[in-house]
mmCIF file of C-alpha atoms in Angstrom:
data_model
loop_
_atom_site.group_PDB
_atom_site.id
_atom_site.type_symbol
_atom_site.label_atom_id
_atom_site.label_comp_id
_atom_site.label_asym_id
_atom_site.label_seq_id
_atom_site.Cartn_x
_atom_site.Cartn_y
_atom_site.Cartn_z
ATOM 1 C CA UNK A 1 -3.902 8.693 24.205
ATOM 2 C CA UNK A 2 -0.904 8.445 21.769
ATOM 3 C CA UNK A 3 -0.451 5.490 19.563
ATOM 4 C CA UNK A 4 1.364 2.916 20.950
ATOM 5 C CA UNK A 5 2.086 -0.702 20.237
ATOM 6 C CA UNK A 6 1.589 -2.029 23.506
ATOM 7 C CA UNK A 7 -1.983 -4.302 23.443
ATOM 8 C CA UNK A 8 -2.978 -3.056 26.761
ATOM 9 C CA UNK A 9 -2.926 0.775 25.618
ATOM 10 C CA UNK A 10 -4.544 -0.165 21.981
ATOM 11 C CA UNK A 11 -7.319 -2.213 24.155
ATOM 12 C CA UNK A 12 -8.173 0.100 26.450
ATOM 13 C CA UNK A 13 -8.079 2.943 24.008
ATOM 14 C CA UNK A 14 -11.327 1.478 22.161
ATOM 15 C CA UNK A 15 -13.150 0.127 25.506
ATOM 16 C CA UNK A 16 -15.673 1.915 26.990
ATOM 17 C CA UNK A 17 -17.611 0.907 31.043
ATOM 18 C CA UNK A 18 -20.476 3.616 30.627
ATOM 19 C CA UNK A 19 -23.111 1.344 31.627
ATOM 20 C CA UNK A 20 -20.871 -0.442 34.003
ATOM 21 C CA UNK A 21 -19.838 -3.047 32.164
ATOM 22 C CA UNK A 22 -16.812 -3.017 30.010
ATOM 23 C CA UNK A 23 -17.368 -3.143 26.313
ATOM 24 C CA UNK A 24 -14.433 -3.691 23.555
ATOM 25 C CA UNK A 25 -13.487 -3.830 20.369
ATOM 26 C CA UNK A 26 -10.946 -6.085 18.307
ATOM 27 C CA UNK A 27 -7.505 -4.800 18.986
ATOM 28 C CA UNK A 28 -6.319 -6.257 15.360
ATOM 29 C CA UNK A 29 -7.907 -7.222 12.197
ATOM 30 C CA UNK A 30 -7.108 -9.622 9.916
ATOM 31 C CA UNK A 31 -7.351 -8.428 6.775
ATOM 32 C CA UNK A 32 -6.980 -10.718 3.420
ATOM 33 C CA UNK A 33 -8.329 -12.044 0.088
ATOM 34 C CA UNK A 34 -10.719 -15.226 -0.824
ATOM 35 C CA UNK A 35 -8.379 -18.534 -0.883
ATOM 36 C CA UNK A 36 -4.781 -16.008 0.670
ATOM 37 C CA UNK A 37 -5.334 -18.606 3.936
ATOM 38 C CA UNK A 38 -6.992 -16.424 6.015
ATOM 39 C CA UNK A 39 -8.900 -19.187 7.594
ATOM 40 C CA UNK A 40 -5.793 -21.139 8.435
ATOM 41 C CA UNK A 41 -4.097 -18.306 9.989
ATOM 42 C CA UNK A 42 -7.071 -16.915 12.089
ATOM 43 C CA UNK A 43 -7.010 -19.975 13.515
ATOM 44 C CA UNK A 44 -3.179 -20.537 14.501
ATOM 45 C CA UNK A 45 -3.171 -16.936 15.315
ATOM 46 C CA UNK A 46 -6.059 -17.426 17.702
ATOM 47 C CA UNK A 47 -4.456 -20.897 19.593
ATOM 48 C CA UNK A 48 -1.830 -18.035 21.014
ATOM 49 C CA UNK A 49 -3.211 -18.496 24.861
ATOM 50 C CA UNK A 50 -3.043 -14.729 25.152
ATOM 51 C CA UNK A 51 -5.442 -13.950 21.743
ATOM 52 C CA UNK A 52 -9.247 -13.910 22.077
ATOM 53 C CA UNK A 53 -11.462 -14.851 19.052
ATOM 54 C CA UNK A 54 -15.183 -14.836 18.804
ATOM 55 C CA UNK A 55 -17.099 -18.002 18.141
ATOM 56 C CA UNK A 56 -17.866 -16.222 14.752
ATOM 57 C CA UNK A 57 -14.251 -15.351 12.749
ATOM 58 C CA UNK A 58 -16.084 -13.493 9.971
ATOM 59 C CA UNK A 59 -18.008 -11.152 11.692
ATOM 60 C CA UNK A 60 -18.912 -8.977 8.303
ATOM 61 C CA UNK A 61 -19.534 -5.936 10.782
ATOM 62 C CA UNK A 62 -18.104 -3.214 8.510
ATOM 63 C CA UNK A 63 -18.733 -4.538 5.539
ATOM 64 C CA UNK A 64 -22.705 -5.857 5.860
ATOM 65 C CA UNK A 65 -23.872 -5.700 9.510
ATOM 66 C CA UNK A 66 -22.718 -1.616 10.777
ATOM 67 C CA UNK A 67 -26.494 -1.588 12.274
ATOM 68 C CA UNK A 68 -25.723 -4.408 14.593
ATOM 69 C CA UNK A 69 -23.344 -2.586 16.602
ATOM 70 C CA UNK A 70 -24.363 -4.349 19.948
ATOM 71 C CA UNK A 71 -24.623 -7.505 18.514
ATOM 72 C CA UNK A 72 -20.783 -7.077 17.235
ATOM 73 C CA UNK A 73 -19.764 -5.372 20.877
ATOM 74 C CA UNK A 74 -21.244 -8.351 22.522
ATOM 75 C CA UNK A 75 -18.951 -10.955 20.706
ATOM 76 C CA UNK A 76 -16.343 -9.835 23.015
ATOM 77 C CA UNK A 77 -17.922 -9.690 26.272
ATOM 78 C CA UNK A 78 -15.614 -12.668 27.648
ATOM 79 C CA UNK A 79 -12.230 -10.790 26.355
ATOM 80 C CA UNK A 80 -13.879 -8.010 28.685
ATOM 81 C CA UNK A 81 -14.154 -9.963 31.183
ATOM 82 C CA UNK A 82 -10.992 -11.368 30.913
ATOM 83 C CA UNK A 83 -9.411 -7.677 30.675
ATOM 84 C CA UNK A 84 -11.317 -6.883 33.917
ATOM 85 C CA UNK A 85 -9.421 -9.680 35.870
ATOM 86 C CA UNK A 86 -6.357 -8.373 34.969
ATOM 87 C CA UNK A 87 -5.794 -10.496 31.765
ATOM 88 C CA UNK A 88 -4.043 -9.042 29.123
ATOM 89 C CA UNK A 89 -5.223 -9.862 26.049
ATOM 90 C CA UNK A 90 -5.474 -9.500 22.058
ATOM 91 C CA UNK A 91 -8.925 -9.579 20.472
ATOM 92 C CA UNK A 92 -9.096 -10.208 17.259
ATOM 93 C CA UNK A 93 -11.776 -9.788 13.609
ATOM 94 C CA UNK A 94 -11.072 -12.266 11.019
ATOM 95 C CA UNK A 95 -13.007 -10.765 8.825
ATOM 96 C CA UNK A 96 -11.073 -10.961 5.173
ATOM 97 C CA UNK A 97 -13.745 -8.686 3.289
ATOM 98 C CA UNK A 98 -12.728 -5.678 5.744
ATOM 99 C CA UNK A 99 -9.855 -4.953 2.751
ATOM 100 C CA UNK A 100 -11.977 -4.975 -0.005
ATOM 101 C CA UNK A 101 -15.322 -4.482 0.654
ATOM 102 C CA UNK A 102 -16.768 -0.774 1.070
ATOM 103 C CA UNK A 103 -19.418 0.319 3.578
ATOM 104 C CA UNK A 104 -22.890 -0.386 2.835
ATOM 105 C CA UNK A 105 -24.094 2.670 4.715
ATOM 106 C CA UNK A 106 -27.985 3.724 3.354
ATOM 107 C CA UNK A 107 -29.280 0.638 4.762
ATOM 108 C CA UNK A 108 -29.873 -3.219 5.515
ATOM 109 C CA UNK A 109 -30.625 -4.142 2.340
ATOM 110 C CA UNK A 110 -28.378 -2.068 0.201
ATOM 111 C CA UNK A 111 -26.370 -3.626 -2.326
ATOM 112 C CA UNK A 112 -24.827 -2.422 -4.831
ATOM 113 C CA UNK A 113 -24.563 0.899 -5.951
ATOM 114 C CA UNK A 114 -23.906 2.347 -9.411
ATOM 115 C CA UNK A 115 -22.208 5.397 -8.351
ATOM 116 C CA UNK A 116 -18.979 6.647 -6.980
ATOM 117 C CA UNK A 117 -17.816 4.813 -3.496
ATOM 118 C CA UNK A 118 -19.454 6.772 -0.185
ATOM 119 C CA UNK A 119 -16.587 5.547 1.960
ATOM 120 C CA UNK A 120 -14.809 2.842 2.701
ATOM 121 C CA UNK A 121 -13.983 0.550 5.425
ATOM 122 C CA UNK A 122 -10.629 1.709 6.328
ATOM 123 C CA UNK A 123 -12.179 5.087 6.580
ATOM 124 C CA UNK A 124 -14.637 4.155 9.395
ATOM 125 C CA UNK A 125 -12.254 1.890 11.089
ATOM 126 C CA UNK A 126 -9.402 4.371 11.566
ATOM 127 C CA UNK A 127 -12.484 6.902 12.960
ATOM 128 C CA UNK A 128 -13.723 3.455 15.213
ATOM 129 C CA UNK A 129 -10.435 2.176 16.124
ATOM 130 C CA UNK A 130 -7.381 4.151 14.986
ATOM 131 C CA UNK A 131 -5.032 2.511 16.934
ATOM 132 C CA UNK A 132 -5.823 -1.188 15.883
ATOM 133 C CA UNK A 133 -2.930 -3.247 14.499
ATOM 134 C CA UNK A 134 -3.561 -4.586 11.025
ATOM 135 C CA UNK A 135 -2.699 -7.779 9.540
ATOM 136 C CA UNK A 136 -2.982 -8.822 5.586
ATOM 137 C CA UNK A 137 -1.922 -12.174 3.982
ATOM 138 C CA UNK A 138 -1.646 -11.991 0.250
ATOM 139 C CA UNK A 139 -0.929 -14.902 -2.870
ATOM 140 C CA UNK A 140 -0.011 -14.451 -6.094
ATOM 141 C CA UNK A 141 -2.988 -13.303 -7.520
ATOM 142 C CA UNK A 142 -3.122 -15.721 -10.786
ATOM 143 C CA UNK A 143 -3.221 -18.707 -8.606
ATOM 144 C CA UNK A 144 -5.651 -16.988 -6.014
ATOM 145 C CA UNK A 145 -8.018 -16.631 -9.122
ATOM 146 C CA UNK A 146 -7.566 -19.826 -10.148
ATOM 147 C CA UNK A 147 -8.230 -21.744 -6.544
ATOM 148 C CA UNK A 148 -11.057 -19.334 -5.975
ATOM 149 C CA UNK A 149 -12.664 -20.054 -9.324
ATOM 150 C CA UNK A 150 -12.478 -23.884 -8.544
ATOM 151 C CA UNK A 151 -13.747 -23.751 -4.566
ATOM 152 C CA UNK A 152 -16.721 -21.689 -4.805
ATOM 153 C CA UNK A 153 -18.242 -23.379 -8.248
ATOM 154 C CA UNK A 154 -17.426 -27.209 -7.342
ATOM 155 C CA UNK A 155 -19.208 -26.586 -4.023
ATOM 156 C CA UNK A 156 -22.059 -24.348 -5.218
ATOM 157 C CA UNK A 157 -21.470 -22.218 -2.582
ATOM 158 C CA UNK A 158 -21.899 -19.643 -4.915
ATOM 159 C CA UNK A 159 -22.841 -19.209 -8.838
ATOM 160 C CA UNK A 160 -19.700 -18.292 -10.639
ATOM 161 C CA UNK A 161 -21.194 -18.243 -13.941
ATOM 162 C CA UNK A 162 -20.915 -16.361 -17.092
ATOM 163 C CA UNK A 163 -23.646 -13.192 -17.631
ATOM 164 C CA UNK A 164 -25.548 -15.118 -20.092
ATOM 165 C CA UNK A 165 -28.496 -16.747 -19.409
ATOM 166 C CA UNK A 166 -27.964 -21.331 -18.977
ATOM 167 C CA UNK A 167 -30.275 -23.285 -21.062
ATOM 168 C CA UNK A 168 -31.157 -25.384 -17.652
ATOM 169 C CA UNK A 169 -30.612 -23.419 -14.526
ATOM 170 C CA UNK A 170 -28.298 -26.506 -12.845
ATOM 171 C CA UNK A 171 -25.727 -25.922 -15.763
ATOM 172 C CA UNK A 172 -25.007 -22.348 -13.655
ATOM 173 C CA UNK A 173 -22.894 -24.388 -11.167
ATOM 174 C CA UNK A 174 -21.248 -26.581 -13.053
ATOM 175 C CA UNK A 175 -18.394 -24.355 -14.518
ATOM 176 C CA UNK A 176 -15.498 -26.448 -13.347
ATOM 177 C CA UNK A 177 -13.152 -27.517 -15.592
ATOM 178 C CA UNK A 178 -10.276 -25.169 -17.375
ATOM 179 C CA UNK A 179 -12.259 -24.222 -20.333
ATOM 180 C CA UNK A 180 -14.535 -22.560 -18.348
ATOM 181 C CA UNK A 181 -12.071 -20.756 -16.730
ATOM 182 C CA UNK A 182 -10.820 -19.779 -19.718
ATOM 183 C CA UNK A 183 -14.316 -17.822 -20.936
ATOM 184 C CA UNK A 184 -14.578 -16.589 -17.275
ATOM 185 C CA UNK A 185 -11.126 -14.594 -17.414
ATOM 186 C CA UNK A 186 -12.213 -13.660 -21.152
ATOM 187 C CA UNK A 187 -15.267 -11.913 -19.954
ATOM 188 C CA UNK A 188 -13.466 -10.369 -16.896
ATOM 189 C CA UNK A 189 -10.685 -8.836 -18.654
ATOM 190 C CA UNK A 190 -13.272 -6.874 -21.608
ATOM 191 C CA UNK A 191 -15.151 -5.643 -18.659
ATOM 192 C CA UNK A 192 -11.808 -4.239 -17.638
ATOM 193 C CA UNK A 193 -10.893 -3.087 -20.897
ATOM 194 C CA UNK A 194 -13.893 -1.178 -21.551
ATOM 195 C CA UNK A 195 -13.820 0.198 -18.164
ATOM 196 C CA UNK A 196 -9.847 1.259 -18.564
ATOM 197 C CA UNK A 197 -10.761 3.223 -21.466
ATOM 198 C CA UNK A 198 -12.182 6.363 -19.544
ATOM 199 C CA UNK A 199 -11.192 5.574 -16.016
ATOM 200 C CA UNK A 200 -7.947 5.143 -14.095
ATOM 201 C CA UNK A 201 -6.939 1.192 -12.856
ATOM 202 C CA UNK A 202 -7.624 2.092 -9.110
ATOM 203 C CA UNK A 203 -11.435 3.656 -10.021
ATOM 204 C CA UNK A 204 -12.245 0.134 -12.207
ATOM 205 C CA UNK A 205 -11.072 -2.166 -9.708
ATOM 206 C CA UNK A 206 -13.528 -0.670 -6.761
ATOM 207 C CA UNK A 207 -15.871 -0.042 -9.885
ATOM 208 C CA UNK A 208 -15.775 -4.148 -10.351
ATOM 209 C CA UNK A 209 -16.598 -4.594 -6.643
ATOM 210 C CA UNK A 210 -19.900 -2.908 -7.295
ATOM 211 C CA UNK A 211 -21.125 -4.778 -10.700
ATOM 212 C CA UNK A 212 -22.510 -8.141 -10.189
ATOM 213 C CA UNK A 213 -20.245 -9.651 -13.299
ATOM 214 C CA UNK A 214 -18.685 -12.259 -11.416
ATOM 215 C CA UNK A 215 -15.975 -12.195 -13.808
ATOM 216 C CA UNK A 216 -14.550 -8.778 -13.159
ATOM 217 C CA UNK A 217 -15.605 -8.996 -9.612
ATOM 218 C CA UNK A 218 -13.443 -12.223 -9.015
ATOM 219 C CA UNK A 219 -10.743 -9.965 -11.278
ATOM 220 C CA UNK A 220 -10.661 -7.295 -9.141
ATOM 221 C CA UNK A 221 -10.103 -9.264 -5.637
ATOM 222 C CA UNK A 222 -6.173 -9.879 -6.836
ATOM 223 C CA UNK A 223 -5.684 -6.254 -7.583
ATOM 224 C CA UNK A 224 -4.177 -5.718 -3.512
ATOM 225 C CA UNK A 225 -2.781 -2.341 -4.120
ATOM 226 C CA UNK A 226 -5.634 0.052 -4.601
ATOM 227 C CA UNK A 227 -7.395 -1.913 -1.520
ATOM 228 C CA UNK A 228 -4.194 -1.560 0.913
ATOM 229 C CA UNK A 229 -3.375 2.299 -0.152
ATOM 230 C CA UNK A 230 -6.740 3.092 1.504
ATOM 231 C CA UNK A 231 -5.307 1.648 4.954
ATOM 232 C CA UNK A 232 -2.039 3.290 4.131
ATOM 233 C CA UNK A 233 -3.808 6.775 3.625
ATOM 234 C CA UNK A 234 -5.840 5.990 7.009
ATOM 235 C CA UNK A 235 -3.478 4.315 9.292
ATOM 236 C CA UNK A 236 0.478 4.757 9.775
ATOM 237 C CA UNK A 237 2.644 2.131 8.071
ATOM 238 C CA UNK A 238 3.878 0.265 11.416
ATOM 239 C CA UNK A 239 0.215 -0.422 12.108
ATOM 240 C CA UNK A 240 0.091 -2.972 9.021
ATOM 241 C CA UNK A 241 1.635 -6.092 8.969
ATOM 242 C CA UNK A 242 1.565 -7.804 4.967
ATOM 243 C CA UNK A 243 2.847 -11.216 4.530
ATOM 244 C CA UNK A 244 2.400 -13.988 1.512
ATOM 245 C CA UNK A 245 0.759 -17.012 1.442
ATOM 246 C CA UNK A 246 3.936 -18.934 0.018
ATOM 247 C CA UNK A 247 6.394 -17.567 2.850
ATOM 248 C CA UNK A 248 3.721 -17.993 5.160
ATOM 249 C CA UNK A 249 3.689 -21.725 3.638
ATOM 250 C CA UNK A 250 7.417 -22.422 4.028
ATOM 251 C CA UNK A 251 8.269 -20.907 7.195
ATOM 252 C CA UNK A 252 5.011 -20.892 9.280
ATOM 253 C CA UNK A 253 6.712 -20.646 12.629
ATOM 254 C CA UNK A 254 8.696 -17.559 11.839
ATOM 255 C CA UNK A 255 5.470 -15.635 10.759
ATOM 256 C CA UNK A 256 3.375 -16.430 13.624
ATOM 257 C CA UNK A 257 6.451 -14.546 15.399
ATOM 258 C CA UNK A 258 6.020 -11.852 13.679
ATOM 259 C CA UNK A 259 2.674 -12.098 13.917
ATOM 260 C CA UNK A 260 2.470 -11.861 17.799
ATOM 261 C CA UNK A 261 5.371 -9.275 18.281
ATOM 262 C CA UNK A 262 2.948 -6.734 16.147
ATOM 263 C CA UNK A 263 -0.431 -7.680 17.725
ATOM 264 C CA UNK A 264 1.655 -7.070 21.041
ATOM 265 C CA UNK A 265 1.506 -10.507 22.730
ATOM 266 C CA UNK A 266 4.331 -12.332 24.428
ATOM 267 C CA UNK A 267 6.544 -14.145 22.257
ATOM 268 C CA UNK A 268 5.739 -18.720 22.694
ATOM 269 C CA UNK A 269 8.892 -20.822 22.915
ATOM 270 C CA UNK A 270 9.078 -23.009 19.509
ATOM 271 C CA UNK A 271 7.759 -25.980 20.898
ATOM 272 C CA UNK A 272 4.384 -24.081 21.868
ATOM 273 C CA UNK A 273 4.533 -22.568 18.470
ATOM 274 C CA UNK A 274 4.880 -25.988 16.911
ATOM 275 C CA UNK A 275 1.710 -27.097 18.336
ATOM 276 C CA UNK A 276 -0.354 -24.616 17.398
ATOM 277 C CA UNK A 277 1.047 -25.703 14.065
ATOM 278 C CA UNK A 278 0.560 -29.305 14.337
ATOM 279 C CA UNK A 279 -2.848 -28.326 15.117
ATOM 280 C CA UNK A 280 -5.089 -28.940 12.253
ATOM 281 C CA UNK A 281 -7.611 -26.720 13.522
ATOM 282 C CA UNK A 282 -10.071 -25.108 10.851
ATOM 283 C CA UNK A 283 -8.176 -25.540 7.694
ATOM 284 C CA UNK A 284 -10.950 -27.063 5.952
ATOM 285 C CA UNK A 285 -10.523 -24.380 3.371
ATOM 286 C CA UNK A 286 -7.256 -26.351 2.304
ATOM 287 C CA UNK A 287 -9.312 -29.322 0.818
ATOM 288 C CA UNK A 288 -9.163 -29.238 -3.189
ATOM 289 C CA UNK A 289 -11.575 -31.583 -4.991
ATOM 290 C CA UNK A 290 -10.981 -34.186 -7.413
ATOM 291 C CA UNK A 291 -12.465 -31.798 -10.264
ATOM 292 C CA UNK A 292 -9.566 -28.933 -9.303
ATOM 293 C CA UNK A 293 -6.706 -31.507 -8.709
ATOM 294 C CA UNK A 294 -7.246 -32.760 -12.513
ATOM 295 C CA UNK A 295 -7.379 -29.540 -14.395
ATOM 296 C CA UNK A 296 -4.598 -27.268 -15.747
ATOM 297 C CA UNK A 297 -4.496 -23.528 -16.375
ATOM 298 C CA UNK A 298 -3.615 -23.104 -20.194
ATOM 299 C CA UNK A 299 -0.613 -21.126 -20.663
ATOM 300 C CA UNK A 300 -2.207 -18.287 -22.529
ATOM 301 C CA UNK A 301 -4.126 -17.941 -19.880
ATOM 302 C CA UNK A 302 -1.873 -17.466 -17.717
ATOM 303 C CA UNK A 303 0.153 -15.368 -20.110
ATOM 304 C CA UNK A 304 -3.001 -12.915 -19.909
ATOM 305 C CA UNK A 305 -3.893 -13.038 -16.583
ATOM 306 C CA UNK A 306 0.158 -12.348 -15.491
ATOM 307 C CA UNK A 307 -0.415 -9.283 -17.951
ATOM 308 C CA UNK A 308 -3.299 -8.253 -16.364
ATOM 309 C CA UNK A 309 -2.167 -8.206 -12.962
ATOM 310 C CA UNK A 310 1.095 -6.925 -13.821
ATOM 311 C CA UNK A 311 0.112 -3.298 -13.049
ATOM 312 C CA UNK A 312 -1.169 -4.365 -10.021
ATOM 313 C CA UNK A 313 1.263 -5.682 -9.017
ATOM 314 C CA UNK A 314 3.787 -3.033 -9.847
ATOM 315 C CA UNK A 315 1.396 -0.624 -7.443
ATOM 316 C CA UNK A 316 1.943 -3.110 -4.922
ATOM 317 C CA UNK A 317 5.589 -3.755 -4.979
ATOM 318 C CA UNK A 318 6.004 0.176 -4.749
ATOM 319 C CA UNK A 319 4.136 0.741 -1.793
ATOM 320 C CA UNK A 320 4.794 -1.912 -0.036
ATOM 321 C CA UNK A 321 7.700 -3.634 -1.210
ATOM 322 C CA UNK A 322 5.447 -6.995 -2.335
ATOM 323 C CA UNK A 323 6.433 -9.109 -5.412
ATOM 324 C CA UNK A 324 6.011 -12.381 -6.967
ATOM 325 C CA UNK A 325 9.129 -11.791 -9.607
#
């Protein structure tokens, strides 16, 4: 059937009862960068008494896990249900890597490859699901760098280190102060440099998403524009919602409007809005250590990094009408 913004149509478009049973997929994605709040707004999106999440919010189906189709299909057996009864309902993926990753599609354990991209995740999606509403939450991408920097190497969740080799292998994780920073955006931008010498901007920042240099890598992640034009060439404008982190910050109640009129629930009064914003919910994202709260980005840094993105940027603000002027 036709495209329509009505949640029952988009639902029922991408459900299917062959066996009997009634089997769906998300109705809208959430789509977003490391540290753009993704995790906040899953969850206040998902408090709505009309949305359905999964237990899991990153489900990494497109990205990592496209051979566990049953296993993803089956995270939404109780929105079935639900729909069966006659409930009318929004299901949702809060899966952030969904705008930038690209489809890992020779097998399980593929990685990364060192050739051109096979396709892309907006690609299959609009093929899977090509009426789902879209949602992206973006931040200025000089502070996104710096707060993702500072979360993932004070908690070791992952080694953000430089590509040469530590003297003692715990001195890989401990890259937390500003000066570190500082040699981390060094060796990201000459990865870019050499790489903007033969190739366009749009071709090095997927080209960074498929090198293991965690500098360029971590780069590449605030570069929004080349990500979104992919869901722009794949799905009609209407279908994607983009909002910032700061207005998202100051005027939380008027987003999650927004939010549900384009997922197609019914609009909450404010005071059931306020509580799902009083709700603290899983924000634990938000916490900043004592190590990040004491350092400052140096001002050529910044100078360099504001350069850097600049193009970016620019792409952005043209397609989309995004700035952080």
């Amino acid at each position: 059937s036709s495209s329509s913004s009505s949640i029952d149509v988009s639902i029922s478009d991408n459900g299917s009862n062959e066996d009997g049973v009634l089997h769906c997929l998300p109705s809208f994605f959430l789509l977003g960068q490391v540290k753009c709040g993704t995790t906040d707004l899953f969850d206040k999106i998902s408090r709505h008494p009309s949305v359905f999440r999964s237990t899991v919010k990153e489900q990494h189906f497109f990205s990592r896990e496209w051979y566990k189709g049953d296993r993803y299909i089956n995270q939404f057996h109780l929105a079935a249900e639900n729909i069966q009864r006659g409930g009318a309902v929004a299901i949702g993926d809060g899966t952030p890597d969904t705008l930038w990753s690209y489809l890992r599609c020779l097998n399980k354990d593929f990685k990364y490859p060192n050739f051109g991209i096979r396709t892309t995740i907006a690609e299959t999606l609009a093929e899977v699901n090509p009426h789902a509403r879209l949602i992206t939450i973006l931040r200025d991408p000089v502070q996104r760098l710096w707060s993702d920097f500072f979360y993932f190497a004070d908690r070791n969740e992952r080694d953000i280190r430089l590509p040469r080799p530590a003297s003692k292998k715990e001195d890989q994780t401990k890259l937390v102060n500003s000066t570190h920073f500082d040699e981390f955006v060094h060796h990201g931008l000459e990865v870019f440099d050499k790489c903007l010498i033969s190739k366009p901007l749009t071709e090095c920042v997927w080209s960074a998403r498929t090198r293991v240099f965690a500098g360029a890598t971590r780069l590449a992640m605030g570069c929004y524009a080349p990500f979104l034009q992919e869901y722009l060439r794949n799905f009609q404008r209407e279908q994607l919602l983009v909002l910032k982190l700061e207005e998202y910050s100051e005027n939380p109640m008027g987003t999650l409007a927004t939010i549900f009129e384009h997922i197609g629930v019914r609009q909450l009064s404010a005071n059931e809005i306020q509580d799902i914003i009083g709700n603290k919910g899983a924000r634990r994202n938000e916490q900043k250590s004592a190590t990040f709260l004491k350092q400052h980005m140096s001002p050529s840094t910044r100078r360099k990094l504001e350069a850097f993105y600049r193009p970016c940027n620019a792409m952005l603000n043209k397609s989309l009408g995004i700035s952080w002027d």
